[in-house]
Amino acid sequence: MRLSGAEIVIESLIQEGVTSIFGYPGAAITDIYDTLDKSPIRHYLVRHEQGAVHMADGYARTSGKVGVCLVTSGPGATNTVTGIASAYMDSIPIVVFTGQVPTPLIGNDAFQEVDIVGITRPCTKHNYLVKAVEDLAGIIKEAFYLARSGRPGPILIDLPKDILHNKTEFKYPKKIEMRNYRPTYSAHPKQIEKATAQILKAKRPVIYAGGGVITSHSSSELKTLAESLTIPVTTTLMGLGAFPGRHPLWLGMLGMHGTYWANMSVAHCDLLIAVGARFDDRVTGKVDLFAPEARIIHIDIDPTSIRKNVSVDIPIVGDCKDALTKLNQLVQKPGKQEWRKIRQPWLEQIKEWKETHPLNYEQGKDEIKPQYVVEKIYELTKGKAIIATEVGQNQMWAAQYYHFDQPNSFITSGGLGVMGYGFPAAIGAQVACPDRIVFDIAGDGSIQMNIQEMATVVANQLPVKIAILNNGYLGMVRQFQELFYEKRYAQTFLKGNPDFVKIAEAYGATGLRAKHPEEVGPVIEKALSIKGPVIIDFVVSPEECVSPMVPSGKAMTEMLLV
């Protein structure tokens, strides 16, 4: 079958099982759009290319499939960079197609020409500039394989306009063999044996799980290990949902805004079992004082993550599911032991820390506390919603007060920390999971960074609910200024905020508002009863802080308990 480059792109996507893509057309990719319009693939027309990448990201996180984004050359391509970098930091499998000027014009500063391959080289798992139409099908096959295998990540394919015109015989490869890319999935038995010996003799162990547990679908194996040996579990922000948020062994999130008892447990444990986590600075704080009494086991499929930030005693390279399965088999061999009795002193100590400094806030009669809004959303959605967040205080309150019992239910820009991520990611999640309730918990600053996607959500009648915690500030920076800059609120007061109810109505959606605590529950219930998209403007306490907080450069035990 002889096809043009544009037809090869669409046929290849069909072969990969792609049913939905997110994009914005332009002159360089008009041929693809002309072909796409005649295909069974549903295209979601965004209003800004950054939104398209975040939608593909949210789609990938909740569906378990590769998300796909299609944009034009020049500014269309550069507008995707923030979203690509976010997906790279969080190991999310997406494939981004960008248009490019015709091959003979590359390097001539042609109209809407940019070296997007060079720009994105540091923030993609791999990228391609297609130089011959004969290579195109193989590159697309390779791109999807790379995106989803090993440690997942974003792939970019740059498509010169003449390549899309040219024709060749189309034959889609059935499989890919890459000599220089062979991820290690099977954990080494000797390392598993060493880890098992340490786990069985530990008195104060803690499991520290990250997003790798969710990516590898190993939540069940993690729960089995924790329960069979009575080991408390904490997770990173990216790992929320990897372990049930209401489980007796659950410590809550660790790190800068982690729970007091999670941070204290890590600081005093004698064995830290890290699974699919990368010890980033928001988790470790001052590295020299991180888990100072512990031997560390680190399981990760990416060998470059191991010993990158902290010293590790037992490295295990492999898929988390494979490693945890093998560990679960070995730890059972010595026979049944009274682990709850053995762990009792450790569990009692953790209980004391938890009772001394629990997560709390006081909901008075006048102002709405943002934590109360998150708790009411949890209550009224019965903990079953997909929660997307922006970045800032809204992100941390969602992490602390919505108790995630299932993986793939919390989607946030964890590594790059992108304001404006949550709303488009929620749209992608709603496309992937049309039968689930999807909330974006946002701040009044961050929601304005991609609020133009209201047009996308309305045009497609996607029932995303947007809960704006409206405190009139760039809240997290204001909190920094309150605590460390003597309350000099330089440029964090958001004078000139729009009326978010009218914004919703202007786009053809529903807008609701709550100003008093007694209105919170009813407006959430009303929003849930509406089939289309809804913005809920919660006017919350303007100077509420996220607590606990570890100041930058301090040890995780040096928490400010505001």
mmCIF file of C-alpha atoms in Angstrom, residues 330-539:
data_model
loop_
_atom_site.group_PDB
_atom_site.id
_atom_site.type_symbol
_atom_site.label_atom_id
_atom_site.label_comp_id
_atom_site.label_asym_id
_atom_site.label_seq_id
_atom_site.Cartn_x
_atom_site.Cartn_y
_atom_site.Cartn_z
ATOM 1 C CA LEU A 330 11.258 -15.024 49.848
ATOM 2 C CA VAL A 331 10.060 -13.285 53.008
ATOM 3 C CA GLN A 332 7.480 -16.040 53.497
ATOM 4 C CA LYS A 333 10.068 -18.853 53.475
ATOM 5 C CA PRO A 334 11.186 -18.663 57.136
ATOM 6 C CA GLY A 335 7.599 -19.452 58.130
ATOM 7 C CA LYS A 336 4.898 -17.482 59.853
ATOM 8 C CA GLN A 337 6.052 -15.022 62.500
ATOM 9 C CA GLU A 338 4.203 -12.710 64.849
ATOM 10 C CA TRP A 339 5.138 -9.615 62.934
ATOM 11 C CA ARG A 340 2.528 -7.392 64.563
ATOM 12 C CA LYS A 341 3.903 -8.341 67.957
ATOM 13 C CA ILE A 342 7.497 -7.831 66.776
ATOM 14 C CA ARG A 343 6.646 -4.421 65.336
ATOM 15 C CA GLN A 344 4.487 -3.286 68.262
ATOM 16 C CA PRO A 345 7.089 -0.949 69.882
ATOM 17 C CA TRP A 346 7.725 0.672 66.473
ATOM 18 C CA LEU A 347 4.018 1.058 65.745
ATOM 19 C CA GLU A 348 3.430 2.530 69.219
ATOM 20 C CA GLN A 349 6.155 5.118 68.614
ATOM 21 C CA ILE A 350 4.593 6.102 65.282
ATOM 22 C CA LYS A 351 1.175 6.332 66.921
ATOM 23 C CA GLU A 352 2.602 8.704 69.525
ATOM 24 C CA TRP A 353 4.076 10.948 66.815
ATOM 25 C CA LYS A 354 0.746 10.945 64.988
ATOM 26 C CA GLU A 355 -1.232 11.851 68.106
ATOM 27 C CA THR A 356 1.255 14.580 69.044
ATOM 28 C CA HIS A 357 1.066 16.415 65.703
ATOM 29 C CA PRO A 358 -1.855 15.256 63.551
ATOM 30 C CA LEU A 359 -2.897 17.046 60.371
ATOM 31 C CA ASN A 360 -5.515 19.520 61.507
ATOM 32 C CA TYR A 361 -7.190 22.853 60.966
ATOM 33 C CA GLU A 362 -10.049 24.707 62.611
ATOM 34 C CA GLN A 363 -13.142 25.344 60.498
ATOM 35 C CA GLY A 364 -14.899 28.333 62.088
ATOM 36 C CA LYS A 365 -18.283 29.828 61.311
ATOM 37 C CA ASP A 366 -17.192 32.614 58.989
ATOM 38 C CA GLU A 367 -14.340 31.873 56.605
ATOM 39 C CA ILE A 368 -14.089 28.720 54.492
ATOM 40 C CA LYS A 369 -10.908 26.774 55.150
ATOM 41 C CA PRO A 370 -9.457 25.261 51.952
ATOM 42 C CA GLN A 371 -8.758 21.980 53.754
ATOM 43 C CA TYR A 372 -12.487 21.756 54.526
ATOM 44 C CA VAL A 373 -13.316 22.079 50.815
ATOM 45 C CA VAL A 374 -10.995 19.172 49.954
ATOM 46 C CA GLU A 375 -12.446 17.048 52.758
ATOM 47 C CA LYS A 376 -16.008 17.739 51.560
ATOM 48 C CA ILE A 377 -15.056 16.806 47.987
ATOM 49 C CA TYR A 378 -13.612 13.552 49.356
ATOM 50 C CA GLU A 379 -16.766 12.890 51.385
ATOM 51 C CA LEU A 380 -19.243 13.679 48.618
ATOM 52 C CA THR A 381 -17.366 11.758 45.925
ATOM 53 C CA LYS A 382 -16.888 8.866 48.376
ATOM 54 C CA GLY A 383 -13.177 8.926 47.599
ATOM 55 C CA LYS A 384 -13.820 7.622 44.087
ATOM 56 C CA ALA A 385 -12.979 10.714 42.023
ATOM 57 C CA ILE A 386 -9.933 11.358 39.890
ATOM 58 C CA ILE A 387 -8.285 14.425 41.370
ATOM 59 C CA ALA A 388 -6.061 16.647 39.250
ATOM 60 C CA THR A 389 -4.300 19.605 40.815
ATOM 61 C CA GLU A 390 -2.463 22.688 39.798
ATOM 62 C CA VAL A 391 0.728 23.513 41.734
ATOM 63 C CA GLY A 392 0.996 25.338 45.018
ATOM 64 C CA GLN A 393 -1.103 25.211 48.165
ATOM 65 C CA ASN A 394 -4.029 23.612 46.293
ATOM 66 C CA GLN A 395 -1.758 20.708 45.339
ATOM 67 C CA MET A 396 -0.583 20.110 48.905
ATOM 68 C CA TRP A 397 -4.027 20.369 50.494
ATOM 69 C CA ALA A 398 -5.370 17.899 47.937
ATOM 70 C CA ALA A 399 -2.467 15.537 48.744
ATOM 71 C CA GLN A 400 -3.013 15.833 52.483
ATOM 72 C CA TYR A 401 -6.801 15.745 52.799
ATOM 73 C CA TYR A 402 -8.118 13.613 49.903
ATOM 74 C CA HIS A 403 -7.379 10.027 50.866
ATOM 75 C CA PHE A 404 -6.408 8.134 47.728
ATOM 76 C CA ASP A 405 -7.211 4.439 47.891
ATOM 77 C CA GLN A 406 -6.609 3.578 44.252
ATOM 78 C CA PRO A 407 -3.653 4.167 41.894
ATOM 79 C CA ASN A 408 -4.054 6.469 38.886
ATOM 80 C CA SER A 409 -6.523 8.644 40.804
ATOM 81 C CA PHE A 410 -4.229 11.554 41.681
ATOM 82 C CA ILE A 411 -2.624 13.406 38.776
ATOM 83 C CA THR A 412 -0.307 16.296 39.383
ATOM 84 C CA SER A 413 2.862 17.845 37.990
ATOM 85 C CA GLY A 414 5.124 16.447 40.687
ATOM 86 C CA GLY A 415 8.634 17.029 39.392
ATOM 87 C CA LEU A 416 8.463 20.201 37.305
ATOM 88 C CA GLY A 417 5.632 21.744 39.311
ATOM 89 C CA VAL A 418 3.656 23.381 36.505
ATOM 90 C CA MET A 419 1.002 25.926 37.364
ATOM 91 C CA GLY A 420 -1.710 25.510 34.740
ATOM 92 C CA TYR A 421 -1.239 21.737 34.540
ATOM 93 C CA GLY A 422 -4.288 20.521 36.436
ATOM 94 C CA PHE A 423 -7.192 21.719 34.307
ATOM 95 C CA PRO A 424 -6.000 20.394 30.934
ATOM 96 C CA ALA A 425 -4.747 17.199 32.624
ATOM 97 C CA ALA A 426 -8.232 16.767 34.094
ATOM 98 C CA ILE A 427 -9.678 17.080 30.575
ATOM 99 C CA GLY A 428 -7.343 14.305 29.378
ATOM 100 C CA ALA A 429 -8.349 12.168 32.366
ATOM 101 C CA GLN A 430 -12.041 12.712 31.641
ATOM 102 C CA VAL A 431 -11.525 11.644 28.007
ATOM 103 C CA ALA A 432 -9.772 8.482 29.232
ATOM 104 C CA CYS A 433 -12.334 7.760 31.960
ATOM 105 C CA PRO A 434 -15.705 9.111 30.807
ATOM 106 C CA ASP A 435 -17.629 7.300 33.562
ATOM 107 C CA ARG A 436 -15.627 8.676 36.498
ATOM 108 C CA ILE A 437 -15.974 11.949 38.379
ATOM 109 C CA VAL A 438 -12.989 14.185 37.613
ATOM 110 C CA PHE A 439 -12.133 17.225 39.738
ATOM 111 C CA ASP A 440 -9.428 19.792 39.169
ATOM 112 C CA ILE A 441 -8.514 21.338 42.521
ATOM 113 C CA ALA A 442 -7.006 24.693 41.580
ATOM 114 C CA GLY A 443 -5.840 27.997 42.935
ATOM 115 C CA ASP A 444 -7.117 31.307 41.613
ATOM 116 C CA GLY A 445 -3.630 32.016 40.225
ATOM 117 C CA SER A 446 -2.920 28.701 38.563
ATOM 118 C CA ILE A 447 -6.336 28.213 36.961
ATOM 119 C CA GLN A 448 -5.781 31.399 34.935
ATOM 120 C CA MET A 449 -2.691 29.936 33.265
ATOM 121 C CA ASN A 450 -4.724 27.609 31.039
ATOM 122 C CA ILE A 451 -8.282 28.795 31.604
ATOM 123 C CA GLN A 452 -8.751 29.105 27.825
ATOM 124 C CA GLU A 453 -9.307 25.328 27.791
ATOM 125 C CA MET A 454 -12.824 26.054 29.088
ATOM 126 C CA ALA A 455 -13.641 26.241 25.379
ATOM 127 C CA THR A 456 -12.307 22.701 24.882
ATOM 128 C CA VAL A 457 -14.224 21.254 27.813
ATOM 129 C CA VAL A 458 -17.468 22.987 26.798
ATOM 130 C CA ALA A 459 -17.164 22.124 23.103
ATOM 131 C CA ASN A 460 -16.827 18.452 24.001
ATOM 132 C CA GLN A 461 -19.266 18.594 26.934
ATOM 133 C CA LEU A 462 -16.803 16.909 29.264
ATOM 134 C CA PRO A 463 -18.197 17.044 32.829
ATOM 135 C CA VAL A 464 -14.966 18.164 34.538
ATOM 136 C CA LYS A 465 -15.552 19.962 37.849
ATOM 137 C CA ILE A 466 -13.118 22.753 38.721
ATOM 138 C CA ALA A 467 -12.849 23.661 42.396
ATOM 139 C CA ILE A 468 -11.012 26.976 42.725
ATOM 140 C CA LEU A 469 -9.613 27.612 46.210
ATOM 141 C CA ASN A 470 -9.801 31.369 45.775
ATOM 142 C CA ASN A 471 -7.690 33.146 48.398
ATOM 143 C CA GLY A 472 -6.756 36.136 46.242
ATOM 144 C CA TYR A 473 -3.057 35.317 46.403
ATOM 145 C CA LEU A 474 -0.348 33.230 44.829
ATOM 146 C CA GLY A 475 -0.759 31.297 48.034
ATOM 147 C CA MET A 476 2.394 29.210 48.377
ATOM 148 C CA VAL A 477 4.700 32.110 47.580
ATOM 149 C CA ARG A 478 2.682 34.309 49.945
ATOM 150 C CA GLN A 479 3.204 31.645 52.618
ATOM 151 C CA PHE A 480 6.973 31.817 52.001
ATOM 152 C CA GLN A 481 6.803 35.608 52.303
ATOM 153 C CA GLU A 482 4.836 35.331 55.548
ATOM 154 C CA LEU A 483 7.270 32.882 57.114
ATOM 155 C CA PHE A 484 10.631 34.045 55.747
ATOM 156 C CA TYR A 485 10.206 37.619 54.432
ATOM 157 C CA GLU A 486 8.421 39.331 57.354
ATOM 158 C CA LYS A 487 5.079 39.338 55.532
ATOM 159 C CA ARG A 488 6.291 41.505 52.637
ATOM 160 C CA TYR A 489 3.826 40.209 50.061
ATOM 161 C CA ALA A 490 5.693 41.352 46.962
ATOM 162 C CA GLN A 491 3.581 40.781 43.847
ATOM 163 C CA THR A 492 1.596 37.875 45.240
ATOM 164 C CA PHE A 493 -1.727 39.671 45.797
ATOM 165 C CA LEU A 494 -3.823 38.944 42.704
ATOM 166 C CA LYS A 495 -5.497 42.307 42.214
ATOM 167 C CA GLY A 496 -7.761 42.181 39.195
ATOM 168 C CA ASN A 497 -8.908 38.576 39.430
ATOM 169 C CA PRO A 498 -11.916 37.944 37.186
ATOM 170 C CA ASP A 499 -15.350 36.820 38.324
ATOM 171 C CA PHE A 500 -14.923 33.057 37.861
ATOM 172 C CA VAL A 501 -18.687 32.442 37.815
ATOM 173 C CA LYS A 502 -19.038 34.841 34.901
ATOM 174 C CA ILE A 503 -16.012 33.260 33.211
ATOM 175 C CA ALA A 504 -17.766 29.879 33.352
ATOM 176 C CA GLU A 505 -20.995 31.358 32.020
ATOM 177 C CA ALA A 506 -19.197 33.213 29.228
ATOM 178 C CA TYR A 507 -17.834 29.899 27.957
ATOM 179 C CA GLY A 508 -21.262 28.236 28.239
ATOM 180 C CA ALA A 509 -20.522 26.273 31.425
ATOM 181 C CA THR A 510 -22.071 26.500 34.887
ATOM 182 C CA GLY A 511 -20.529 28.734 37.537
ATOM 183 C CA LEU A 512 -21.193 28.356 41.264
ATOM 184 C CA ARG A 513 -19.801 30.155 44.293
ATOM 185 C CA ALA A 514 -19.487 29.459 48.025
ATOM 186 C CA LYS A 515 -18.536 32.224 50.469
ATOM 187 C CA HIS A 516 -19.547 30.614 53.753
ATOM 188 C CA PRO A 517 -18.760 27.200 55.270
ATOM 189 C CA GLU A 518 -22.387 26.047 55.214
ATOM 190 C CA GLU A 519 -22.488 26.568 51.428
ATOM 191 C CA VAL A 520 -19.564 24.247 50.649
ATOM 192 C CA GLY A 521 -21.387 20.918 50.748
ATOM 193 C CA PRO A 522 -24.484 22.088 48.834
ATOM 194 C CA VAL A 523 -22.517 23.654 45.950
ATOM 195 C CA ILE A 524 -20.420 20.499 45.544
ATOM 196 C CA GLU A 525 -23.604 18.412 45.495
ATOM 197 C CA LYS A 526 -25.128 20.769 42.925
ATOM 198 C CA ALA A 527 -21.981 20.614 40.764
ATOM 199 C CA LEU A 528 -22.058 16.818 40.862
ATOM 200 C CA SER A 529 -25.701 16.836 39.768
ATOM 201 C CA ILE A 530 -24.870 18.845 36.610
ATOM 202 C CA LYS A 531 -23.856 16.774 33.584
ATOM 203 C CA GLY A 532 -21.604 19.390 31.985
ATOM 204 C CA PRO A 533 -18.499 21.247 33.152
ATOM 205 C CA VAL A 534 -18.743 23.392 36.279
ATOM 206 C CA ILE A 535 -16.489 25.975 37.904
ATOM 207 C CA ILE A 536 -16.973 26.303 41.666
ATOM 208 C CA ASP A 537 -15.448 29.451 43.142
ATOM 209 C CA PHE A 538 -14.710 28.777 46.830
ATOM 210 C CA VAL A 539 -13.824 32.061 48.513
#
